[in-house]
PDB file of C-alpha atoms in Angstrom:
ATOM      1  CA  ALA H   1      31.905 -20.636  22.795  1.00  0.00           C
ATOM      2  CA  VAL H   2      35.336 -19.080  22.515  1.00  0.00           C
ATOM      3  CA  THR H   3      38.711 -19.735  24.106  1.00  0.00           C
ATOM      4  CA  GLY H   4      40.380 -17.253  26.447  1.00  0.00           C
ATOM      5  CA  SER H   5      42.190 -15.682  23.471  1.00  0.00           C
ATOM      6  CA  GLY H   6      38.932 -15.196  21.540  1.00  0.00           C
ATOM      7  CA  PHE H   7      39.233 -18.041  19.026  1.00  0.00           C
ATOM      8  CA  PRO H   8      36.005 -19.976  18.444  1.00  0.00           C
ATOM      9  CA  MET H   9      35.897 -23.492  19.859  1.00  0.00           C
ATOM     10  CA  PRO H  10      35.324 -26.193  17.230  1.00  0.00           C
ATOM     11  CA  THR H  11      31.763 -27.384  17.819  1.00  0.00           C
ATOM     12  CA  THR H  12      30.696 -29.092  14.618  1.00  0.00           C
ATOM     13  CA  PRO H  13      30.457 -32.879  14.677  1.00  0.00           C
ATOM     14  CA  GLU H  14      31.619 -34.848  11.657  1.00  0.00           C
ATOM     15  CA  HIS H  15      28.165 -36.406  11.247  1.00  0.00           C
ATOM     16  CA  HIS H  16      24.934 -35.127  12.783  1.00  0.00           C
ATOM     17  CA  ILE H  17      21.496 -36.628  12.155  1.00  0.00           C
ATOM     18  CA  GLN H  18      18.248 -35.433  13.706  1.00  0.00           C
ATOM     19  CA  ALA H  19      14.800 -36.889  13.173  1.00  0.00           C
ATOM     20  CA  ALA H  20      11.448 -36.348  14.843  1.00  0.00           C
ATOM     21  CA  LEU H  21       8.046 -37.943  14.692  1.00  0.00           C
ATOM     22  CA  SER H  22       5.210 -35.789  15.992  1.00  0.00           C
ATOM     23  CA  TRP H  23       1.446 -35.853  16.288  1.00  0.00           C
ATOM     24  CA  ASP H  24      -0.836 -32.904  17.061  1.00  0.00           C
ATOM     25  CA  ASP H  25      -4.555 -32.325  17.297  1.00  0.00           C
ATOM     26  CA  ALA H  26      -6.732 -29.701  19.002  1.00  0.00           C
ATOM     27  CA  ILE H  27      -5.936 -31.018  22.498  1.00  0.00           C
ATOM     28  CA  TRP H  28      -2.924 -33.361  22.397  1.00  0.00           C
ATOM     29  CA  HIS H  29       0.704 -33.013  21.318  1.00  0.00           C
ATOM     30  CA  ALA H  30       3.289 -35.819  21.174  1.00  0.00           C
ATOM     31  CA  LYS H  31       6.801 -35.804  19.751  1.00  0.00           C
ATOM     32  CA  PHE H  32       9.640 -38.349  19.712  1.00  0.00           C
ATOM     33  CA  CYS H  33      13.092 -37.010  18.762  1.00  0.00           C
ATOM     34  CA  VAL H  34      16.302 -38.825  17.794  1.00  0.00           C
ATOM     35  CA  ASP H  35      19.645 -37.000  17.714  1.00  0.00           C
ATOM     36  CA  TYR H  36      22.891 -38.732  16.669  1.00  0.00           C
ATOM     37  CA  ALA H  37      26.306 -37.051  16.413  1.00  0.00           C
ATOM     38  CA  THR H  38      29.828 -38.386  15.824  1.00  0.00           C
ATOM     39  CA  LYS H  39      33.324 -36.964  16.258  1.00  0.00           C
ATOM     40  CA  MET H  40      32.588 -33.759  18.184  1.00  0.00           C
ATOM     41  CA  PRO H  41      35.963 -31.968  18.644  1.00  0.00           C
ATOM     42  CA  ARG H  42      37.056 -31.555  22.276  1.00  0.00           C
ATOM     43  CA  ASN H  43      40.163 -29.438  21.698  1.00  0.00           C
ATOM     44  CA  MET H  44      41.358 -26.659  19.391  1.00  0.00           C
ATOM     45  CA  THR H  45      43.662 -28.874  17.342  1.00  0.00           C
ATOM     46  CA  GLY H  46      40.988 -31.404  16.449  1.00  0.00           C
ATOM     47  CA  THR H  47      42.990 -34.301  17.869  1.00  0.00           C
ATOM     48  CA  LEU H  48      40.616 -35.234  20.717  1.00  0.00           C
ATOM     49  CA  PHE H  49      36.984 -36.133  20.016  1.00  0.00           C
ATOM     50  CA  SER H  50      33.930 -37.052  22.070  1.00  0.00           C
ATOM     51  CA  PRO H  51      32.529 -40.541  21.466  1.00  0.00           C
ATOM     52  CA  PRO H  52      29.427 -40.801  19.253  1.00  0.00           C
ATOM     53  CA  LYS H  53      26.249 -39.920  21.095  1.00  0.00           C
ATOM     54  CA  LEU H  54      22.658 -40.965  20.610  1.00  0.00           C
ATOM     55  CA  ARG H  55      19.989 -38.935  22.404  1.00  0.00           C
ATOM     56  CA  LEU H  56      16.307 -39.820  22.509  1.00  0.00           C
ATOM     57  CA  ASN H  57      13.759 -37.284  23.774  1.00  0.00           C
ATOM     58  CA  LEU H  58      10.005 -37.440  24.318  1.00  0.00           C
ATOM     59  CA  GLU H  59       7.495 -34.573  24.547  1.00  0.00           C
ATOM     60  CA  LEU H  60       3.853 -34.858  25.587  1.00  0.00           C
ATOM     61  CA  GLY H  61       1.413 -31.988  25.924  1.00  0.00           C
ATOM     62  CA  MET H  62      -2.265 -31.356  26.449  1.00  0.00           C
ATOM     63  CA  GLU H  63      -4.502 -28.301  26.355  1.00  0.00           C
ATOM     64  CA  ILE H  64      -6.354 -28.653  29.657  1.00  0.00           C
ATOM     65  CA  TYR H  65      -8.632 -25.622  29.293  1.00  0.00           C
ATOM     66  CA  THR H  66      -8.993 -22.852  26.722  1.00  0.00           C
ATOM     67  CA  GLY H  67      -5.562 -21.220  26.561  1.00  0.00           C
ATOM     68  CA  TRP H  68      -4.058 -23.396  29.336  1.00  0.00           C
ATOM     69  CA  ARG H  69      -1.562 -26.081  28.372  1.00  0.00           C
ATOM     70  CA  ILE H  70       0.454 -28.597  30.367  1.00  0.00           C
ATOM     71  CA  ASP H  71       3.620 -30.096  28.837  1.00  0.00           C
ATOM     72  CA  PHE H  72       5.928 -32.900  29.917  1.00  0.00           C
ATOM     73  CA  VAL H  73       9.390 -33.318  28.352  1.00  0.00           C
ATOM     74  CA  LEU H  74      11.687 -36.261  29.057  1.00  0.00           C
ATOM     75  CA  ASN H  75      15.227 -35.792  27.704  1.00  0.00           C
ATOM     76  CA  ASN H  76      18.002 -38.356  27.300  1.00  0.00           C
ATOM     77  CA  LEU H  77      15.870 -41.487  27.589  1.00  0.00           C
ATOM     78  CA  LEU H  78      18.980 -43.688  27.369  1.00  0.00           C
ATOM     79  CA  ASP H  79      20.501 -41.905  30.403  1.00  0.00           C
ATOM     80  CA  ASP H  80      23.827 -41.112  28.662  1.00  0.00           C
ATOM     81  CA  ARG H  81      26.005 -39.715  31.454  1.00  0.00           C
ATOM     82  CA  GLU H  82      29.118 -39.204  29.308  1.00  0.00           C
ATOM     83  CA  ALA H  83      27.672 -36.400  27.145  1.00  0.00           C
ATOM     84  CA  GLN H  84      29.330 -32.979  27.363  1.00  0.00           C
ATOM     85  CA  ASP H  85      28.604 -29.504  26.034  1.00  0.00           C
ATOM     86  CA  VAL H  86      31.108 -27.594  23.854  1.00  0.00           C
ATOM     87  CA  LEU H  87      32.991 -26.390  26.960  1.00  0.00           C
ATOM     88  CA  GLN H  88      33.397 -30.020  28.104  1.00  0.00           C
ATOM     89  CA  ARG H  89      31.021 -29.597  31.035  1.00  0.00           C
ATOM     90  CA  PRO H  90      28.993 -32.752  31.733  1.00  0.00           C
ATOM     91  CA  LEU H  91      25.389 -32.726  30.570  1.00  0.00           C
ATOM     92  CA  PRO H  92      22.729 -34.173  32.865  1.00  0.00           C
ATOM     93  CA  GLY H  93      21.640 -37.772  32.561  1.00  0.00           C
ATOM     94  CA  ARG H  94      17.958 -38.507  32.078  1.00  0.00           C
ATOM     95  CA  HIS H  95      15.925 -35.480  33.147  1.00  0.00           C
ATOM     96  CA  ALA H  96      12.362 -34.215  32.854  1.00  0.00           C
ATOM     97  CA  PHE H  97      10.501 -30.918  32.749  1.00  0.00           C
ATOM     98  CA  ILE H  98       6.874 -30.157  33.475  1.00  0.00           C
ATOM     99  CA  SER H  99       5.430 -26.814  32.461  1.00  0.00           C
ATOM    100  CA  LEU H 100       2.093 -25.069  32.673  1.00  0.00           C
ATOM    101  CA  SER H 101       1.504 -22.243  30.230  1.00  0.00           C
ATOM    102  CA  TYR H 102      -1.251 -19.831  29.320  1.00  0.00           C
ATOM    103  CA  ALA H 103      -1.717 -18.240  25.895  1.00  0.00           C
ATOM    104  CA  LEU H 104      -3.738 -15.043  25.581  1.00  0.00           C
ATOM    105  CA  GLU H 105      -4.813 -16.209  22.147  1.00  0.00           C
ATOM    106  CA  PRO H 106      -5.668 -19.943  22.078  1.00  0.00           C
ATOM    107  CA  SER H 107      -3.935 -22.061  19.461  1.00  0.00           C
ATOM    108  CA  SER H 108      -5.690 -22.418  16.117  1.00  0.00           C
ATOM    109  CA  GLN H 109      -5.157 -26.177  15.811  1.00  0.00           C
TER     110      GLN H 109
END
C-alpha cells in the first residue's frame, strides 16, 4: 500500500509470531493457525499504532472422491472486530469459507 504521494505505508509490526499445527493423510486435512502481532503502525510518522491482535484460524478438508475435495475454513475464531488492514479498513469478524475443488491429477498423499 502506498500513500497518495507514492510513499509506502509502514506495514511491519514490531513483533509478529505465526504458528500452525497441521495433520494430513490420504483423505483428511486439518490445520490450526495462530497469528499474533503487536504495534502495527497506523500512520506515516509511526506515532499511532494498532493494538496487539491475536487471530486463530481453523481449516478442515476432505477428499470426497478421486480428485474432488471439499474444504472448510473458519477465520478469526475469537471474533476480533477491531482488526484493520494496512489502509485502516476494518477486517471482518469471524467468517467462514466452504469450497469444492477438482484436481485433474489427484494428490499423491
